[in-house]
Short mmCIF file of C-alpha atoms and ligand atoms in Angstrom, two decimals:
data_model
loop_
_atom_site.label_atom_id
_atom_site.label_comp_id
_atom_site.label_asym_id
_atom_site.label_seq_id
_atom_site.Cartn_x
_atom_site.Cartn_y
_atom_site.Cartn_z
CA UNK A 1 -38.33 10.39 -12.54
CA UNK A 2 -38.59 6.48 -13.87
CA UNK A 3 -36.71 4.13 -11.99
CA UNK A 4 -33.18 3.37 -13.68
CA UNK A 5 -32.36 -0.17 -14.29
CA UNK A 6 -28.95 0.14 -15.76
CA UNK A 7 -26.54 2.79 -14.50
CA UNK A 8 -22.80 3.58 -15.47
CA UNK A 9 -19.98 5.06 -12.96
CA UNK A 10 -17.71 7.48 -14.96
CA UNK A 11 -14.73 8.10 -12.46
CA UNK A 12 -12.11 11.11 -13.14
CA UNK A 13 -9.44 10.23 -11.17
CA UNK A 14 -7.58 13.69 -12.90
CA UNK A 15 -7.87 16.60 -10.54
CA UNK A 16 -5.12 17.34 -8.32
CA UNK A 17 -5.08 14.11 -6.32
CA UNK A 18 -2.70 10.89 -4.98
CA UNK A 19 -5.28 8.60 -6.43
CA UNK A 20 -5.97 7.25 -3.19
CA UNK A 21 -9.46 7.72 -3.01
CA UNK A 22 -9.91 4.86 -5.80
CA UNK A 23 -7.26 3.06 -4.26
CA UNK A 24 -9.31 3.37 -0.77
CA UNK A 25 -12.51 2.22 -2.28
CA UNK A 26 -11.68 -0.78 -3.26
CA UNK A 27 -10.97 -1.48 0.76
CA UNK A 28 -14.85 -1.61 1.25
CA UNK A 29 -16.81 -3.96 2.05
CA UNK A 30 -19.83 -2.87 3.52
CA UNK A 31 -20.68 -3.04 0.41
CA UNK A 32 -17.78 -3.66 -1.40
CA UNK A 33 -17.54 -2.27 -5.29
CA UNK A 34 -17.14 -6.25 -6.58
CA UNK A 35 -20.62 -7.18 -4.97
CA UNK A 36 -21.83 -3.90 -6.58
CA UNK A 37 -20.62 -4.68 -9.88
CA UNK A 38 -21.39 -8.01 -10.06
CA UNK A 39 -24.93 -7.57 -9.06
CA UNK A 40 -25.26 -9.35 -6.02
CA UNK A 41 -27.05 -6.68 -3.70
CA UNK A 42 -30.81 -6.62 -4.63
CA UNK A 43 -32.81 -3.48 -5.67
CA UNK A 44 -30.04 -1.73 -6.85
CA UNK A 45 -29.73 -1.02 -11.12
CA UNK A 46 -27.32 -2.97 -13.41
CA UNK A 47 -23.86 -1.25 -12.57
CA UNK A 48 -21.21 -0.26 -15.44
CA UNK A 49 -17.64 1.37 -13.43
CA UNK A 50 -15.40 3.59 -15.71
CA UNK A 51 -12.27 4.01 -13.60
CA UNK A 52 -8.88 4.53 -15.13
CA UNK A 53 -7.21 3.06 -12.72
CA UNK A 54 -9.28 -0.32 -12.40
CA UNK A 55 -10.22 -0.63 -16.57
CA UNK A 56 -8.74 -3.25 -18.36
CA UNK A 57 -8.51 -0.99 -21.32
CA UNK A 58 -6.28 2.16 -21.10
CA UNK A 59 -5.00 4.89 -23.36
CA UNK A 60 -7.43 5.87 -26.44
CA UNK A 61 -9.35 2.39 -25.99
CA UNK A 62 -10.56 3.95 -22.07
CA UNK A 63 -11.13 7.19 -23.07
CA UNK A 64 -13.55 6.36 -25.92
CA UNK A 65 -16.66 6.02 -23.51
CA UNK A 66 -16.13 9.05 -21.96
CA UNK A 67 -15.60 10.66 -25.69
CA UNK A 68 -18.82 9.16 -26.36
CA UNK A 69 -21.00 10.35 -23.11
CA UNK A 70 -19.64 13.77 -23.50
CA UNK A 71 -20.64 13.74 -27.30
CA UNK A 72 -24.15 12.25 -26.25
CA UNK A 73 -23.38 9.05 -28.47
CA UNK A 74 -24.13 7.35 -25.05
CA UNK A 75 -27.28 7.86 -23.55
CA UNK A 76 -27.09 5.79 -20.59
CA UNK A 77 -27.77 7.43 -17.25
CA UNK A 78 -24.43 7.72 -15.44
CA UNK A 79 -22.98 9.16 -11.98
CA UNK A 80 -19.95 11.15 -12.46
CA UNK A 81 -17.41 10.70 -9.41
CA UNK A 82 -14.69 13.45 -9.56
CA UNK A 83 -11.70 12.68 -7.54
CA UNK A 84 -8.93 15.50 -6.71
CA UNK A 85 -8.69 18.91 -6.75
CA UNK A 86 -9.78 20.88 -9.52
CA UNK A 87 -7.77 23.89 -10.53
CA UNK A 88 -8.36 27.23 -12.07
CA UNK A 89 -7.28 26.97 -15.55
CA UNK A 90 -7.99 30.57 -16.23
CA UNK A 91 -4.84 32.08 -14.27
CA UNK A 92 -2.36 31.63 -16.01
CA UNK A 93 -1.46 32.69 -19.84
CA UNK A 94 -0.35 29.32 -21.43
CA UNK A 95 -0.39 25.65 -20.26
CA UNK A 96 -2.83 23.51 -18.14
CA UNK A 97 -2.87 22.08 -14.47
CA UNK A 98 -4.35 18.84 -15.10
CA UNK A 99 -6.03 16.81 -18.19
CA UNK A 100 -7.46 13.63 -19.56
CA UNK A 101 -7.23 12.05 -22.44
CA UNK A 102 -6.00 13.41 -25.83
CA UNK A 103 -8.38 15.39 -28.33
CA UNK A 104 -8.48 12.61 -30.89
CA UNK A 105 -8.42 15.40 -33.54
CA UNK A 106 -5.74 18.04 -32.35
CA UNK A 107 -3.95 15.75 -30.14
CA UNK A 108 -3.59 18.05 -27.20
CA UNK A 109 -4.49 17.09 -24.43
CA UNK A 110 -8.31 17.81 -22.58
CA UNK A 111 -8.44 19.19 -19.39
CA UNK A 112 -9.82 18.07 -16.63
CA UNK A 113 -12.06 21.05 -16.24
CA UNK A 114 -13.02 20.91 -20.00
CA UNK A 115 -14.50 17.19 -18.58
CA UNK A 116 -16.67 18.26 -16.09
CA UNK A 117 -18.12 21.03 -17.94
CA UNK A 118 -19.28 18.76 -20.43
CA UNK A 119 -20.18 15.50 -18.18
CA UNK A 120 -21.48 17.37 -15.24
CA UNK A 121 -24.56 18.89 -16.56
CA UNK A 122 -25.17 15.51 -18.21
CA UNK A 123 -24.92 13.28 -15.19
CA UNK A 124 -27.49 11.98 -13.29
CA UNK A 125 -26.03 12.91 -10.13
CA UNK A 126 -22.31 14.23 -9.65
CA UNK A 127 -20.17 13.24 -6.97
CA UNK A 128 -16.80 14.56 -5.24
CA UNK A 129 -14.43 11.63 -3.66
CA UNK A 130 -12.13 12.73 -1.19
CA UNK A 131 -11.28 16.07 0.63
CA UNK A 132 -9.14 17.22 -2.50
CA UNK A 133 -12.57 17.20 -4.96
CA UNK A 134 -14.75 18.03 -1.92
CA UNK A 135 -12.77 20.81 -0.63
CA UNK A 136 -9.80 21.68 -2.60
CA UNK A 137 -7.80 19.95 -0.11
CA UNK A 138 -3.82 20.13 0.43
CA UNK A 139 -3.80 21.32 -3.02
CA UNK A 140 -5.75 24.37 -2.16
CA UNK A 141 -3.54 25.68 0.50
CA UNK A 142 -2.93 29.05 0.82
CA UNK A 143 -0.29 30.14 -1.71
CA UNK A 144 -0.44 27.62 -4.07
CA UNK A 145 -0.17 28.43 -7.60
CA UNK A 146 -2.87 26.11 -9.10
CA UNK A 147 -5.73 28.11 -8.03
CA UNK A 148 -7.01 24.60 -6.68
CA UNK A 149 -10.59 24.52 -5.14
CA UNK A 150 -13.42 22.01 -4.27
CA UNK A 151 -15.91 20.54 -7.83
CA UNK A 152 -18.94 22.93 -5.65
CA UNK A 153 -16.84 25.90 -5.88
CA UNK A 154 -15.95 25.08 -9.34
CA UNK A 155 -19.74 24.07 -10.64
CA UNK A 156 -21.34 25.98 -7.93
CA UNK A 157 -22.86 25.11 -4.13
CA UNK A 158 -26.29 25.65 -6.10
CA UNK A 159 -25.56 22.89 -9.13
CA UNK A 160 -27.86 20.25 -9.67
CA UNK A 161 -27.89 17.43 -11.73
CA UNK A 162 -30.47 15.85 -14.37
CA UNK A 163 -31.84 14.30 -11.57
CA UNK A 164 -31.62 17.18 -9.21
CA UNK A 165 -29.71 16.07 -6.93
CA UNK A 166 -27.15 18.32 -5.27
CA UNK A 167 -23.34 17.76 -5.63
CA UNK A 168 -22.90 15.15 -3.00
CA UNK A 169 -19.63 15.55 -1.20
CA UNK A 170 -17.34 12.43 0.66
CA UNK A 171 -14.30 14.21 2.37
CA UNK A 172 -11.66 12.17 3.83
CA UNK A 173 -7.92 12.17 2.83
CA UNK A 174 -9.00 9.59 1.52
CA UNK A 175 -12.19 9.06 1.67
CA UNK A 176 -13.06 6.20 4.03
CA UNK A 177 -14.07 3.38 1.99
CA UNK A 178 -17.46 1.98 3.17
CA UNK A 179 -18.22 5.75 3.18
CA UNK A 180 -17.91 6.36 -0.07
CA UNK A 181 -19.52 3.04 -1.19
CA UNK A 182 -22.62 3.50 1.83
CA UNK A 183 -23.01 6.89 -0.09
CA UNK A 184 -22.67 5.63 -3.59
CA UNK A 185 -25.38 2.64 -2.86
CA UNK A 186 -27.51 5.19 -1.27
CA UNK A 187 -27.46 7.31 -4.70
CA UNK A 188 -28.04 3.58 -6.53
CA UNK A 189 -31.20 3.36 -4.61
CA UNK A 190 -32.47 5.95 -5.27
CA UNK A 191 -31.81 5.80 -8.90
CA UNK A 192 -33.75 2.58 -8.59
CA UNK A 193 -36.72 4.88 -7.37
CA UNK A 194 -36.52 2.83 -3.38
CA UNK A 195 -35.14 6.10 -1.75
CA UNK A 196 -36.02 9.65 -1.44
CA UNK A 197 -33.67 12.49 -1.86
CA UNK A 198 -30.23 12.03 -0.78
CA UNK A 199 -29.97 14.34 2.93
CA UNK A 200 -26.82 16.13 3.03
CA UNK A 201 -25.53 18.57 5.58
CA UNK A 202 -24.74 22.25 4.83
CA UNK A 203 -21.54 21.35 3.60
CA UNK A 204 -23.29 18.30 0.75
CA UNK A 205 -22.07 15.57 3.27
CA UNK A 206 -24.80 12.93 3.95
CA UNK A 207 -25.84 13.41 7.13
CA UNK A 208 -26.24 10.24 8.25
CA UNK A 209 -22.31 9.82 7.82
CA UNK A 210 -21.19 13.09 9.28
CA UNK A 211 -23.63 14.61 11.98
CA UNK A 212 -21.49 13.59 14.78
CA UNK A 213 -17.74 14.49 16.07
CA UNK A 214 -14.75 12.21 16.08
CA UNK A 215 -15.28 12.93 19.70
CA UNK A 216 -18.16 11.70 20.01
CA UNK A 217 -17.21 8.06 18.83
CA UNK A 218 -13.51 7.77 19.78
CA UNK A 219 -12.91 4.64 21.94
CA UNK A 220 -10.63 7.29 23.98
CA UNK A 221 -13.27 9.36 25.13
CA UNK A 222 -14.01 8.27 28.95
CA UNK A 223 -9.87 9.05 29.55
CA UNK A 224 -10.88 12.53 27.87
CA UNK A 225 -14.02 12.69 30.57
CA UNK A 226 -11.59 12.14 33.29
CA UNK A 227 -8.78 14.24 32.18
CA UNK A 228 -6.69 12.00 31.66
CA UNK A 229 -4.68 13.15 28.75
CA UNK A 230 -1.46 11.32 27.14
CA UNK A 231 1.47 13.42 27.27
CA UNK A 232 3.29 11.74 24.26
CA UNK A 233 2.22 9.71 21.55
CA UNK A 234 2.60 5.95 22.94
CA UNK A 235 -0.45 6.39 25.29
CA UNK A 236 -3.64 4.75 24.96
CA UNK A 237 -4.99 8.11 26.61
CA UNK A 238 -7.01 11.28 25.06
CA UNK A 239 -4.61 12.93 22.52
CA UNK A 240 -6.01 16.23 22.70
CA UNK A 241 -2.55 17.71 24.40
CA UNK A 242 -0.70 16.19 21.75
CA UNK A 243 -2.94 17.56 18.57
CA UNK A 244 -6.26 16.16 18.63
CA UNK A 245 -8.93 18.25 16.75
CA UNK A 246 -11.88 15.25 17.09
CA UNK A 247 -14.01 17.31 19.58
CA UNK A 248 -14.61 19.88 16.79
CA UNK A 249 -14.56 17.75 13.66
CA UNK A 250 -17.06 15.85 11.93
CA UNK A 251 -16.15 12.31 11.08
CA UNK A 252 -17.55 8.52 11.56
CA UNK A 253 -14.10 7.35 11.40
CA UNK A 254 -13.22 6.53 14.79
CA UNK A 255 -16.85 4.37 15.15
CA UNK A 256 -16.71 3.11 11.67
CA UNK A 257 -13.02 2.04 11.72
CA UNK A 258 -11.02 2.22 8.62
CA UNK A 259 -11.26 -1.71 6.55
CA UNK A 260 -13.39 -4.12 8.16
CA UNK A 261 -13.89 -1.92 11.24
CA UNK A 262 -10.52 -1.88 12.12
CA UNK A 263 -8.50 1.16 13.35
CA UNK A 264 -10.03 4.96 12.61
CA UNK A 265 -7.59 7.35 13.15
CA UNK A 266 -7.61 8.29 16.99
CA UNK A 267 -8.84 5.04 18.15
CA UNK A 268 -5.09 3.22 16.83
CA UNK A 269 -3.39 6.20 18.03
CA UNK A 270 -3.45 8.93 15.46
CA UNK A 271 -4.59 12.41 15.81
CA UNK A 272 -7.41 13.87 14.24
CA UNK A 273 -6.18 16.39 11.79
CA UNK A 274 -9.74 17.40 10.74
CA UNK A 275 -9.25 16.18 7.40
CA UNK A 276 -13.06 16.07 6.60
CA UNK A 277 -13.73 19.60 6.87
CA UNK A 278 -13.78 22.28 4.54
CA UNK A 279 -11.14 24.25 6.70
CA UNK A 280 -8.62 21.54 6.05
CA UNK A 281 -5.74 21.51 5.96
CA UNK A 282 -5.07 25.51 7.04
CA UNK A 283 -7.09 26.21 9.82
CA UNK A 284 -5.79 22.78 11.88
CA UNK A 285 -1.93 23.57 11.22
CA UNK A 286 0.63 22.89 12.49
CA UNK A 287 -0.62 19.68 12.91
CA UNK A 288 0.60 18.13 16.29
CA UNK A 289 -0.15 21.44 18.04
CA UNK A 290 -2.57 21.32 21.11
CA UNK A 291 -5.59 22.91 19.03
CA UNK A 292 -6.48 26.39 21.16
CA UNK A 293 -9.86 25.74 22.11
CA UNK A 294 -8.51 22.47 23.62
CA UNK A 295 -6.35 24.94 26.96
CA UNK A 296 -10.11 26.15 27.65
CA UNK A 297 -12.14 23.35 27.56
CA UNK A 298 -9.12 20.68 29.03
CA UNK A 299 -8.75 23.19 32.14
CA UNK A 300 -12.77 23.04 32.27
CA UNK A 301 -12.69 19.28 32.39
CA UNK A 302 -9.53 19.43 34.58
CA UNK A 303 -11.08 19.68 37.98
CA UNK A 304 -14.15 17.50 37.52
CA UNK A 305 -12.08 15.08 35.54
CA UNK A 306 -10.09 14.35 38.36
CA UNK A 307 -12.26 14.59 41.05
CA UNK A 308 -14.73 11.78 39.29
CA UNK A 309 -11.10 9.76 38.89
CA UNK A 310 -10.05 9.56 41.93
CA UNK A 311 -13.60 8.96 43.17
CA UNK A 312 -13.78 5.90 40.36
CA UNK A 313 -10.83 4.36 41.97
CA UNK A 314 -11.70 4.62 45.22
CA UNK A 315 -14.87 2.98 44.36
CA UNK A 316 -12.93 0.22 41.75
CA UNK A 317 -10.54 -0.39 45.06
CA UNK A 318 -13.61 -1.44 46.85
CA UNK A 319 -15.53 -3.85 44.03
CA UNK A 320 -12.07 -5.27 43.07
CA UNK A 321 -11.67 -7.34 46.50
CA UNK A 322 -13.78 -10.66 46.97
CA UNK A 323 -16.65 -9.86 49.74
CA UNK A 324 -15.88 -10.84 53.06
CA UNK A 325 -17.72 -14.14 53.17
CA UNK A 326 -16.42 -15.46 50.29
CA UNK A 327 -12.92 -15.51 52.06
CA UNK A 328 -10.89 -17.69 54.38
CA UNK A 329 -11.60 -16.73 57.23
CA UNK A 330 -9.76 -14.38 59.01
CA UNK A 331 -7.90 -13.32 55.75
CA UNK A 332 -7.25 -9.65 55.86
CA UNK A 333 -6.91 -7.74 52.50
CA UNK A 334 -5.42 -4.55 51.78
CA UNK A 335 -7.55 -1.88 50.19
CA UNK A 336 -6.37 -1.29 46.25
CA UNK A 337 -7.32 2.09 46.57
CA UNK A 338 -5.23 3.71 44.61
CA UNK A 339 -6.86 7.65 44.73
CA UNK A 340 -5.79 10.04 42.29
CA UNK A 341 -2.33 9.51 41.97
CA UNK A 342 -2.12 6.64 40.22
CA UNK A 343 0.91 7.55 38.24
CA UNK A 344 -1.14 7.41 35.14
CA UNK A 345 0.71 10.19 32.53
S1 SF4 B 1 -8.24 11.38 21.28
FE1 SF4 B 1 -9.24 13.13 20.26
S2 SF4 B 1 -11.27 12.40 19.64
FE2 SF4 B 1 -10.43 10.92 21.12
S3 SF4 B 1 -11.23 11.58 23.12
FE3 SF4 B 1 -9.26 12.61 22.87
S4 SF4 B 1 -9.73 14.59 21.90
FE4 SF4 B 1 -11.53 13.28 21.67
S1 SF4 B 2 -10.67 10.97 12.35
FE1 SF4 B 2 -9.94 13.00 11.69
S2 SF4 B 2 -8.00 12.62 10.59
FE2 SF4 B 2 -9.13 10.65 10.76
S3 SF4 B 2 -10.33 10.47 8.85
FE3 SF4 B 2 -11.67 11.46 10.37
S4 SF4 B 2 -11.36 13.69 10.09
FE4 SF4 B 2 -9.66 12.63 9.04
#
């Protein structure tokens, strides 16, 4: 396909939602959406953003463009970024679940579904913000009324766009911000014809952003290795007694941070409630709860953990005196050996 040298973002911001994976975007800055828009990272197309929440125009005024893409007045190759949950509109005998914009004919008002079955299959690539358009999300709990599900179960894990490039999915609640703009750049690029195929996971996350485990980057991992677990939540130890689901669930968070690299869930206390994951949020409740698998593998860890601690501080004891020669002499020093029992919680 010809490289694209002018591209527009047209942002739905009307599934089942808070909103705050807009509202989370603009946080980036690796790159952040200004330096997108304003053309200051090379190699990437001209950028047009349609958000409703960031336009200057609103009402009739917004909605024109969209009117226009849909009706193929506009031509222009755009991404389509759906953000919340979309909901079955078919199970229920009158009224809707969620819509955009007014018919400017009728006056009723469009649904959101309506707008993805006529942008979608136009879009040069389609892409789900947030665990709510990803997933379904807290909207798709079991019991609710809406119907609620994920824009792949709604289009279909086998859609492709006029580019043919898979539904690309960026869970979070909400979506981490450099996460979604890393993945949105990525899809930029390769509009621009300087990168292949987008590789996503089995789940349409890019795998570069979630093929390793909170676990696996928490800063609170090496208390975890020793078994040293925090019994409340004003420890600076391994939550995993106190709800933790980061050995299990995929996530950059805790090594990306949240703005600027700063915080990411576990690492500023918080536990992971797995809120990247297609099982969210019913298979990690109640949240707070040790998670199951955590009694087997925390009494696995338990005796080697604490064997390897106590060893560590006998060693630490040891290197954290000044050597002999270096000393007055005839100074005697107590060993800070403290052994296992350190009183740690
Ligand atoms: S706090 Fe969670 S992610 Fe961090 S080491 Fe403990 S279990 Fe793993
Ligand atoms: S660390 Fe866990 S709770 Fe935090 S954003 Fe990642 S998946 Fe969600």
């Amino acid at each position: 396909m010809a490289a694209i040298e002018e591209i527009e973002i047209l942002w739905i911001t009307a599934g089942l939602g808070c909103d705050g994976d807009t509202i989370a975007m603009t946080g980036a800055s690796n790159p952040a959406i200004e330096d997108v828009l304003a053309g200051t990272i090379p190699g990437l197309p001209k950028v047009r953003l349609y958000n409703p929440f960031l336009a200057y125009e609103n009402g009739g005024e917004f909605m024109q463009h969209f009117h226009d893409v849909a009706d193929g007045v506009s031509t222009t190759p755009f991404i389509l970024v759906v953000e919340g949950s979309v909901p079955n509109e078919e199970n229920k005998a009158e009224g809707y679940w969620a819509a955009f914009g007014q018919d400017p004919v009728t006056g009723e008002p469009i649904t959101t579904c309506t707008w993805i079955d006529r942008l979608a299959p136009r879009a040069w690539a389609v892409v789900a913000a947030g665990t709510c358009a990803t997933y379904g999300g807290i909207h798709a709990m079991d019991g609710n009324p809406t119907g609620c599900m994920g824009l792949a179960d709604y289009l279909g894990k086998d859609f492709r766009s006029r580019a043919l490039v898979p539904i690309v999915n960026i869970p979070g609640c909400p979506v981490q911000p450099d996460n979604f703009m890393d993945t949105l750049t990525y899809l930029l690029r390769q509009a621009a014809g300087s990168a292949p195929m987008i590789p996503l996971d089995e789940s349409l996350r890019p795998q570069w952003l979630f093929g390793f485990t909170v676990h696996e980057g928490c800063d609170r991992g090496s208390f975890y290795e020793q078994a040293d677990f925090a019994a409340d939540y004003n420890s600076p130890r391994c939550q995993v007694k106190v709800g933790c689901w980061g050995p299990v669930v995929l996530c950059n968070v805790p090594k990306r941070g949240w703005m600027g690299g700063i915080g990411g869930c576990p690492n500023v206390g918080g536990i992971c409630i797995g809120c990247t994951m297609p099982g969210y949020p019913d298979k990690f409740m109640p949240h707070m709860d040790e998670p199951p698998g955590a009694y087997m593998s925390t009494a696995a860890i338990a005796t080697y953990g604490t064997m390897v601690r106590a060893l560590r501080r006998f060693t630490q004891g040891s290197m954290d005196i000044e050597p002999e020669w270096r000393r007055p002499a005839g100074e005697v020093v107590a060993s800070k050996t403290q052994g296992a029992d350190d009183g740690r919680d």
